[in-house]
Amino acid sequence: MIHKFYKSTSLQTLFRKSQFIIFAITFLICTFTFATISVFTVESYAEQNLQLISRTVSERIQPALVFQDQGALAQILHEYTHQHSVRLIEVYDTNNHKIYESIKTIDHYSTLQNLFDHLFLRNPIDVAVLHNGQYVGKIILYGSSNEIMMFIIKIFIGLGIGMLFMILALWWSVNLTYRHIMQSIRPIVDIAQLVSTQRAYNLRFPKNDIQEFNHVNGVFNQLLEEIQSWHTHLQNENQQLSYQVQHDHLTGLPNRNYFHQVLVSSFKNTSEKQPIALLFIDTNNFKVINDQYGHQAGDAVLKEMAIRLKQNIRQDDFVARLSGDEFAIILNSIQRVDHLISIAENLIKSAEQPIFYKNQSINFGFSLGISLSNQAISPEDLISQADQAMYKAKSLTHHWFIYHNY
């Protein structure tokens, strides 16, 4: 069998990844769009500016070019190459001979500026110089991208600072969203754990301010209602089955198996100072009652016996039907023998009144065999002693006997 191993990740990590991916895509798109628009705008502005400068230069050098005044020409061109975004100005006469040029003096042209010059200002501006409508020469002007470069650098610095603030804002937003979601999930997790560990099917998931979680809670609450209904139904069935397994169907008293469990537990928990007493009860002449009045009458006698036995013992004592017409009673905390005798005599007297079954008066009685736990070494020994005492009681006129081994 091939087992697949899945690497789990936290919800916070997923949020951060998704948010940063969205941020990166948005940032790249915005940066590219903004930078492109800015570059084309600056390039257009630079070209217009160079056109304006070239026309201004042509008007200013016109007298110097006509009168061949090299000093004035040099002064004018030097002024424009050093005070404006111009890296080179060339002046040509009517024969297209270069008569003067002015170059911007810079210690070092950076590679980046050379690249910008090549990208944005590669083509020079060619302007004719006219005097009274006649061609007297021309100038060729090469623009400098220094200002464009500085503008774009400032743009990217601004974008970098903005990106930093966006990252901080995104980090704060992700953590805030994560905490909010975890606060919404926490009650769900806590209740789910209680349901799982303690089977607290009566609990319900609370209302949630997140719509999706609220829908999930509603579905789970419906499921919990069904589980609780089935759990209650099964508990009731188990209780009924347990009662049926441990009780006699005729009298409703505990049966032999249940009696034996209680006797073993009581025998283990008893002490020498407060022993328990075991009473074995057998109906006198029960076969005669069945033969004379019928088995249904015998069942009625057993039911009435169970009622009278329960009515004449204490609340914490235990009475059971062992089989047929045999019953047993466990008396707890017997401190004095005379109390035990009083209980036994009251039980015997409870059978003095006959029962009436189908307009027939039926007399019945029973014999009691009594044994004490402080004279037995085991529950089985206690049962054996009570059984022996019961057979002894059948031969006595008062129909009860306490077993003693001395």
Short mmCIF file of C-alpha atoms in Angstrom, two decimals:
data_model
loop_
_atom_site.label_atom_id
_atom_site.label_comp_id
_atom_site.label_asym_id
_atom_site.label_seq_id
_atom_site.Cartn_x
_atom_site.Cartn_y
_atom_site.Cartn_z
CA MET A 1 0.00 0.00 0.00
CA ILE A 2 1.31 3.41 -0.98
CA HIS A 3 0.84 6.04 1.68
CA LYS A 4 0.59 9.67 0.66
CA PHE A 5 2.03 12.23 3.00
CA TYR A 6 0.52 15.67 2.93
CA LYS A 7 2.33 18.64 4.38
CA SER A 8 -0.18 20.79 6.22
CA THR A 9 0.10 24.54 6.47
CA SER A 10 -1.49 27.10 8.76
CA LEU A 11 -4.36 29.35 7.80
CA GLN A 12 -2.23 32.39 8.60
CA THR A 13 0.44 31.22 6.14
CA LEU A 14 -2.16 30.72 3.42
CA PHE A 15 -3.53 34.20 4.05
CA ARG A 16 -0.07 35.72 3.87
CA LYS A 17 0.82 33.88 0.68
CA SER A 18 -2.42 34.81 -1.07
CA GLN A 19 -2.29 38.42 0.09
CA PHE A 20 1.35 38.86 -0.94
CA ILE A 21 0.73 37.24 -4.32
CA ILE A 22 -2.17 39.64 -4.90
CA PHE A 23 -0.01 42.50 -3.68
CA ALA A 24 2.91 41.54 -5.92
CA ILE A 25 0.71 41.24 -9.01
CA THR A 26 -1.08 44.52 -8.25
CA PHE A 27 2.19 46.28 -7.50
CA LEU A 28 3.85 45.06 -10.70
CA ILE A 29 0.88 46.06 -12.84
CA CYS A 30 0.58 49.48 -11.19
CA THR A 31 4.34 50.07 -11.31
CA PHE A 32 4.60 49.07 -14.97
CA THR A 33 1.58 51.18 -15.94
CA PHE A 34 2.66 54.18 -13.91
CA ALA A 35 6.29 53.97 -15.03
CA THR A 36 5.29 53.59 -18.70
CA ILE A 37 2.94 56.55 -18.59
CA SER A 38 5.50 58.61 -16.70
CA VAL A 39 8.31 57.77 -19.13
CA PHE A 40 6.26 58.59 -22.21
CA THR A 41 5.05 61.79 -20.57
CA VAL A 42 8.57 62.84 -19.62
CA GLU A 43 9.89 61.87 -23.05
CA SER A 44 7.20 63.95 -24.75
CA TYR A 45 7.91 66.85 -22.41
CA ALA A 46 11.66 66.55 -23.05
CA GLU A 47 11.17 66.61 -26.84
CA GLN A 48 8.89 69.63 -26.63
CA ASN A 49 11.37 71.35 -24.33
CA LEU A 50 14.23 70.63 -26.75
CA GLN A 51 12.16 72.00 -29.65
CA LEU A 52 11.55 75.17 -27.67
CA ILE A 53 15.21 75.47 -26.68
CA SER A 54 16.38 74.85 -30.24
CA ARG A 55 14.12 77.59 -31.61
CA THR A 56 15.27 79.97 -28.90
CA VAL A 57 18.91 79.18 -29.60
CA SER A 58 18.44 79.67 -33.35
CA GLU A 59 16.94 83.12 -32.77
CA ARG A 60 19.66 84.18 -30.37
CA ILE A 61 22.61 83.02 -32.50
CA GLN A 62 21.20 84.47 -35.70
CA PRO A 63 23.12 87.84 -35.43
CA ALA A 64 26.31 86.08 -34.32
CA LEU A 65 26.04 83.64 -37.20
CA VAL A 66 25.40 86.44 -39.75
CA PHE A 67 28.33 88.58 -38.53
CA GLN A 68 30.57 85.55 -37.82
CA ASP A 69 30.94 86.64 -34.18
CA GLN A 70 32.61 83.59 -32.63
CA GLY A 71 32.72 85.10 -29.14
CA ALA A 72 29.00 85.81 -28.97
CA LEU A 73 28.28 82.41 -30.53
CA ALA A 74 30.42 80.60 -27.95
CA GLN A 75 28.86 82.54 -25.06
CA ILE A 76 25.30 81.79 -26.14
CA LEU A 77 25.90 78.09 -26.82
CA HIS A 78 27.86 77.64 -23.59
CA GLU A 79 24.98 79.21 -21.66
CA TYR A 80 22.44 76.75 -23.06
CA THR A 81 24.57 73.62 -22.75
CA HIS A 82 25.28 74.30 -19.08
CA GLN A 83 21.98 75.73 -17.90
CA HIS A 84 19.55 73.48 -19.78
CA SER A 85 19.05 69.76 -20.47
CA VAL A 86 21.36 69.86 -23.49
CA ARG A 87 24.49 67.80 -23.85
CA LEU A 88 25.69 69.00 -27.30
CA ILE A 89 24.94 71.88 -29.69
CA GLU A 90 26.49 72.00 -33.17
CA VAL A 91 26.35 75.01 -35.50
CA TYR A 92 26.69 74.69 -39.31
CA ASP A 93 27.04 77.39 -41.97
CA THR A 94 25.25 77.58 -45.29
CA ASN A 95 27.75 75.14 -46.77
CA ASN A 96 26.92 72.63 -44.03
CA HIS A 97 30.36 73.07 -42.44
CA LYS A 98 30.51 72.82 -38.65
CA ILE A 99 31.71 76.14 -37.40
CA TYR A 100 31.23 75.64 -33.68
CA GLU A 101 30.06 73.19 -31.09
CA SER A 102 29.38 73.32 -27.35
CA ILE A 103 29.48 70.23 -25.13
CA LYS A 104 28.15 69.99 -21.58
CA THR A 105 31.11 69.49 -19.29
CA ILE A 106 30.52 66.52 -16.95
CA ASP A 107 33.22 64.67 -15.04
CA HIS A 108 31.70 61.32 -15.81
CA TYR A 109 28.73 60.12 -17.79
CA SER A 110 27.19 57.21 -15.97
CA THR A 111 26.23 54.08 -17.82
CA LEU A 112 22.62 54.65 -16.78
CA GLN A 113 22.58 58.15 -18.25
CA ASN A 114 24.16 56.91 -21.47
CA LEU A 115 21.45 54.30 -21.64
CA PHE A 116 18.73 56.90 -21.04
CA ASP A 117 20.26 59.20 -23.66
CA HIS A 118 20.17 56.36 -26.14
CA LEU A 119 16.59 55.34 -25.28
CA PHE A 120 14.85 58.70 -25.01
CA LEU A 121 17.01 61.33 -26.75
CA ARG A 122 18.78 59.38 -29.42
CA ASN A 123 17.61 61.59 -32.33
CA PRO A 124 18.85 65.23 -32.31
CA ILE A 125 16.82 68.34 -33.08
CA ASP A 126 17.76 69.95 -36.42
CA VAL A 127 16.65 73.61 -36.76
CA ALA A 128 17.46 76.02 -39.62
CA VAL A 129 18.65 79.57 -38.80
CA LEU A 130 16.96 82.21 -40.97
CA HIS A 131 17.73 85.92 -41.44
CA ASN A 132 15.06 87.98 -43.19
CA GLY A 133 13.71 84.74 -44.60
CA GLN A 134 17.10 83.60 -45.92
CA TYR A 135 18.94 80.45 -44.80
CA VAL A 136 22.14 81.40 -42.98
CA GLY A 137 22.93 78.09 -41.27
CA LYS A 138 21.54 75.50 -38.90
CA ILE A 139 21.95 74.08 -35.43
CA ILE A 140 21.82 70.48 -34.31
CA LEU A 141 20.90 70.02 -30.63
CA TYR A 142 21.28 66.83 -28.59
CA GLY A 143 19.24 66.67 -25.40
CA SER A 144 20.49 65.39 -22.01
CA SER A 145 18.46 62.75 -20.12
CA ASN A 146 19.84 63.79 -16.76
CA GLU A 147 16.56 65.28 -15.61
CA ILE A 148 14.60 62.34 -17.01
CA MET A 149 16.89 59.95 -15.18
CA MET A 150 16.55 61.85 -11.90
CA PHE A 151 12.77 61.97 -12.33
CA ILE A 152 12.53 58.22 -12.93
CA ILE A 153 14.85 57.50 -9.98
CA LYS A 154 12.63 59.63 -7.78
CA ILE A 155 9.60 57.75 -9.08
CA PHE A 156 11.11 54.39 -8.16
CA ILE A 157 12.22 55.68 -4.76
CA GLY A 158 8.67 56.88 -4.16
CA LEU A 159 7.32 53.53 -5.34
CA GLY A 160 9.73 51.73 -3.04
CA ILE A 161 8.62 53.79 -0.05
CA GLY A 162 5.00 53.24 -1.02
CA MET A 163 5.65 49.51 -1.37
CA LEU A 164 7.17 49.42 2.11
CA PHE A 165 4.11 51.11 3.60
CA MET A 166 1.85 48.78 1.61
CA ILE A 167 3.73 45.75 2.93
CA LEU A 168 3.36 47.00 6.51
CA ALA A 169 -0.34 47.72 5.92
CA LEU A 170 -0.77 44.31 4.31
CA TRP A 171 1.00 42.60 7.22
CA TRP A 172 -1.26 44.39 9.68
CA SER A 173 -4.35 43.59 7.61
CA VAL A 174 -3.45 39.88 7.32
CA ASN A 175 -2.82 39.57 11.07
CA LEU A 176 -6.03 41.44 11.88
CA THR A 177 -8.04 39.25 9.50
CA TYR A 178 -6.38 36.11 10.85
CA ARG A 179 -7.13 37.05 14.47
CA HIS A 180 -10.74 37.81 13.56
CA ILE A 181 -11.14 34.47 11.79
CA MET A 182 -9.47 32.58 14.65
CA GLN A 183 -11.76 34.31 17.15
CA SER A 184 -14.68 33.12 15.04
CA ILE A 185 -13.27 29.59 14.74
CA ARG A 186 -12.31 29.20 18.44
CA PRO A 187 -15.90 28.57 19.73
CA ILE A 188 -16.40 26.04 16.93
CA VAL A 189 -13.19 24.19 17.88
CA ASP A 190 -13.97 24.27 21.63
CA ILE A 191 -17.48 22.89 21.17
CA ALA A 192 -16.26 20.27 18.68
CA GLN A 193 -13.67 19.09 21.25
CA LEU A 194 -16.32 18.89 23.98
CA VAL A 195 -18.60 16.92 21.68
CA SER A 196 -15.74 14.60 20.74
CA THR A 197 -14.25 14.02 24.22
CA GLN A 198 -17.31 14.30 26.47
CA ARG A 199 -20.08 13.41 24.00
CA ALA A 200 -21.87 16.63 24.91
CA TYR A 201 -24.39 16.32 22.09
CA ASN A 202 -26.67 18.85 23.77
CA LEU A 203 -24.25 21.68 22.93
CA ARG A 204 -24.85 23.86 19.90
CA PHE A 205 -22.51 25.98 17.82
CA PRO A 206 -23.14 29.72 18.46
CA LYS A 207 -24.05 32.37 15.94
CA ASN A 208 -21.08 33.67 13.99
CA ASP A 209 -20.50 37.10 12.44
CA ILE A 210 -18.89 35.46 9.39
CA GLN A 211 -21.65 34.31 7.06
CA GLU A 212 -19.86 31.19 5.79
CA PHE A 213 -19.04 30.02 9.33
CA ASN A 214 -22.61 30.75 10.38
CA HIS A 215 -23.84 28.47 7.59
CA VAL A 216 -21.42 25.73 8.67
CA ASN A 217 -22.57 26.13 12.28
CA GLY A 218 -26.18 25.69 11.19
CA VAL A 219 -25.35 22.47 9.34
CA PHE A 220 -23.41 21.11 12.34
CA ASN A 221 -26.24 22.08 14.71
CA GLN A 222 -28.69 20.07 12.61
CA LEU A 223 -26.26 17.15 12.68
CA LEU A 224 -25.87 17.47 16.46
CA GLU A 225 -29.66 17.45 16.90
CA GLU A 226 -29.89 14.21 14.94
CA ILE A 227 -26.96 12.69 16.86
CA GLN A 228 -28.48 13.77 20.18
CA SER A 229 -31.82 12.27 19.18
CA TRP A 230 -30.21 8.96 18.21
CA HIS A 231 -27.98 9.03 21.30
CA THR A 232 -30.99 9.54 23.58
CA HIS A 233 -32.86 6.80 21.75
CA LEU A 234 -29.93 4.39 22.11
CA GLN A 235 -29.49 5.28 25.78
CA ASN A 236 -33.15 4.57 26.43
CA GLU A 237 -32.92 1.28 24.57
CA ASN A 238 -29.73 0.35 26.44
CA GLN A 239 -31.36 1.21 29.75
CA GLN A 240 -34.38 -0.90 28.84
CA LEU A 241 -32.18 -3.79 27.73
CA SER A 242 -30.01 -3.44 30.82
CA TYR A 243 -33.11 -3.41 33.02
CA GLN A 244 -34.50 -6.46 31.24
CA VAL A 245 -31.19 -8.31 31.59
CA GLN A 246 -30.90 -7.50 35.30
CA HIS A 247 -34.54 -7.80 36.41
CA ASP A 248 -37.20 -10.46 36.63
CA HIS A 249 -39.99 -9.85 34.13
CA LEU A 250 -42.75 -11.12 36.44
CA THR A 251 -42.07 -9.28 39.69
CA GLY A 252 -39.84 -6.45 38.44
CA LEU A 253 -37.25 -7.37 41.08
CA PRO A 254 -33.54 -7.78 40.32
CA ASN A 255 -32.70 -11.28 39.06
CA ARG A 256 -30.06 -13.78 40.18
CA ASN A 257 -27.20 -12.28 38.14
CA TYR A 258 -27.87 -8.76 39.40
CA PHE A 259 -28.21 -10.09 42.94
CA HIS A 260 -24.85 -11.83 42.75
CA GLN A 261 -23.11 -8.64 41.50
CA VAL A 262 -24.55 -6.60 44.37
CA LEU A 263 -23.71 -9.29 46.94
CA VAL A 264 -20.05 -9.48 45.81
CA SER A 265 -19.73 -5.70 45.92
CA SER A 266 -21.42 -5.41 49.33
CA PHE A 267 -19.31 -8.25 50.77
CA LYS A 268 -16.07 -6.55 49.66
CA ASN A 269 -17.08 -3.19 51.13
CA THR A 270 -18.37 -4.49 54.47
CA SER A 271 -16.53 -4.44 57.79
CA GLU A 272 -16.54 -6.47 61.02
CA LYS A 273 -18.30 -3.65 62.91
CA GLN A 274 -21.09 -3.25 60.37
CA PRO A 275 -21.66 -6.62 58.68
CA ILE A 276 -24.33 -7.33 56.10
CA ALA A 277 -27.00 -9.97 56.44
CA LEU A 278 -28.21 -12.25 53.68
CA LEU A 279 -31.79 -13.55 53.82
CA PHE A 280 -32.84 -16.51 51.71
CA ILE A 281 -36.64 -16.73 51.33
CA ASP A 282 -38.60 -19.73 50.10
CA THR A 283 -42.39 -19.86 49.77
CA ASN A 284 -44.12 -22.49 51.88
CA ASN A 285 -46.25 -25.00 49.97
CA PHE A 286 -45.97 -23.08 46.72
CA LYS A 287 -46.55 -26.26 44.69
CA VAL A 288 -49.86 -26.77 46.49
CA ILE A 289 -50.95 -23.23 45.53
CA ASN A 290 -50.11 -23.89 41.87
CA ASP A 291 -51.91 -27.22 41.89
CA GLN A 292 -55.00 -25.91 43.70
CA TYR A 293 -55.45 -22.47 42.13
CA GLY A 294 -53.40 -22.65 38.93
CA HIS A 295 -50.10 -21.22 37.77
CA GLN A 296 -51.58 -17.76 37.17
CA ALA A 297 -52.62 -17.65 40.79
CA GLY A 298 -49.09 -18.75 41.71
CA ASP A 299 -47.71 -15.85 39.65
CA ALA A 300 -50.07 -13.49 41.48
CA VAL A 301 -48.72 -14.78 44.80
CA LEU A 302 -45.13 -14.17 43.67
CA LYS A 303 -45.98 -10.60 42.58
CA GLU A 304 -47.66 -9.86 45.89
CA MET A 305 -44.73 -11.39 47.74
CA ALA A 306 -42.32 -9.08 45.93
CA ILE A 307 -44.46 -6.06 46.91
CA ARG A 308 -44.67 -7.00 50.58
CA LEU A 309 -40.98 -7.82 50.85
CA LYS A 310 -40.04 -4.40 49.41
CA GLN A 311 -42.46 -2.66 51.77
CA ASN A 312 -40.93 -4.23 54.86
CA ILE A 313 -37.23 -3.56 54.34
CA ARG A 314 -35.23 -0.37 54.55
CA GLN A 315 -34.62 1.90 51.58
CA ASP A 316 -30.93 1.01 51.21
CA ASP A 317 -31.56 -2.75 51.43
CA PHE A 318 -31.73 -4.96 48.36
CA VAL A 319 -34.34 -7.59 47.41
CA ALA A 320 -34.17 -9.94 44.41
CA ARG A 321 -35.97 -12.94 42.94
CA LEU A 322 -33.54 -15.79 42.44
CA SER A 323 -35.75 -18.34 40.68
CA GLY A 324 -39.20 -19.87 41.01
CA ASP A 325 -40.49 -19.06 44.49
CA GLU A 326 -37.05 -18.22 45.92
CA PHE A 327 -36.14 -14.67 46.93
CA ALA A 328 -33.12 -13.08 48.60
CA ILE A 329 -32.60 -9.89 50.61
CA ILE A 330 -29.32 -8.13 51.41
CA LEU A 331 -29.55 -6.08 54.62
CA ASN A 332 -26.79 -3.50 54.95
CA SER A 333 -25.13 -2.28 58.17
CA ILE A 334 -26.56 -4.72 60.69
CA GLN A 335 -25.22 -3.54 64.05
CA ARG A 336 -27.36 -5.61 66.42
CA VAL A 337 -28.86 -9.07 66.14
CA ASP A 338 -32.15 -8.01 67.77
CA HIS A 339 -32.65 -5.55 64.90
CA LEU A 340 -32.15 -8.40 62.46
CA ILE A 341 -34.68 -10.52 64.34
CA SER A 342 -37.19 -7.65 64.27
CA ILE A 343 -36.82 -7.31 60.50
CA ALA A 344 -37.23 -11.06 60.01
CA GLU A 345 -40.40 -11.20 62.13
CA ASN A 346 -41.91 -8.22 60.27
CA LEU A 347 -41.24 -9.97 57.00
CA ILE A 348 -42.94 -13.14 58.25
CA LYS A 349 -45.94 -11.13 59.47
CA SER A 350 -46.28 -9.44 56.07
CA ALA A 351 -47.57 -12.74 54.67
CA GLU A 352 -50.29 -13.22 57.28
CA GLN A 353 -52.91 -11.43 55.17
CA PRO A 354 -54.09 -13.60 52.22
CA ILE A 355 -54.33 -12.30 48.68
CA PHE A 356 -57.50 -12.26 46.63
CA TYR A 357 -57.29 -13.61 43.14
CA LYS A 358 -60.44 -13.99 41.03
CA ASN A 359 -62.64 -13.78 44.11
CA GLN A 360 -60.57 -16.45 45.80
CA SER A 361 -58.68 -15.95 49.05
CA ILE A 362 -55.24 -17.52 48.88
CA ASN A 363 -53.11 -17.90 51.98
CA PHE A 364 -49.35 -18.05 51.63
CA GLY A 365 -46.25 -17.84 53.75
CA PHE A 366 -42.50 -18.26 53.55
CA SER A 367 -39.41 -19.23 55.51
CA LEU A 368 -36.28 -17.13 56.11
CA GLY A 369 -32.70 -18.35 56.30
CA ILE A 370 -30.28 -15.70 57.60
CA SER A 371 -26.48 -15.52 57.47
CA LEU A 372 -24.03 -12.77 58.53
CA SER A 373 -20.98 -11.65 56.56
CA ASN A 374 -18.72 -11.56 59.63
CA GLN A 375 -19.11 -15.35 59.86
CA ALA A 376 -18.39 -16.05 56.16
CA ILE A 377 -15.11 -16.01 54.28
CA SER A 378 -16.59 -15.33 50.82
CA PRO A 379 -19.87 -14.43 49.11
CA GLU A 380 -20.33 -18.07 48.14
CA ASP A 381 -19.84 -19.11 51.75
CA LEU A 382 -22.42 -16.52 52.82
CA ILE A 383 -24.91 -17.92 50.26
CA SER A 384 -24.32 -21.46 51.43
CA GLN A 385 -24.90 -20.50 55.07
CA ALA A 386 -28.14 -18.64 54.21
CA ASP A 387 -29.36 -21.63 52.20
CA GLN A 388 -28.67 -24.00 55.10
CA ALA A 389 -30.44 -21.65 57.51
CA MET A 390 -33.50 -21.49 55.22
CA TYR A 391 -33.94 -25.26 55.24
CA LYS A 392 -33.56 -25.18 59.01
CA ALA A 393 -36.26 -22.46 59.23
CA LYS A 394 -38.80 -24.61 57.36
CA SER A 395 -38.86 -26.99 60.33
CA LEU A 396 -39.39 -24.19 62.87
CA THR A 397 -42.77 -22.78 63.88
CA HIS A 398 -41.64 -19.15 63.61
CA HIS A 399 -40.12 -19.86 60.13
CA TRP A 400 -36.84 -17.97 60.49
CA PHE A 401 -33.36 -19.05 61.51
CA ILE A 402 -29.99 -17.29 61.84
CA TYR A 403 -26.96 -19.35 60.87
CA HIS A 404 -24.09 -19.47 63.37
CA ASN A 405 -20.92 -21.53 63.32
CA TYR A 406 -20.26 -21.72 67.06
#
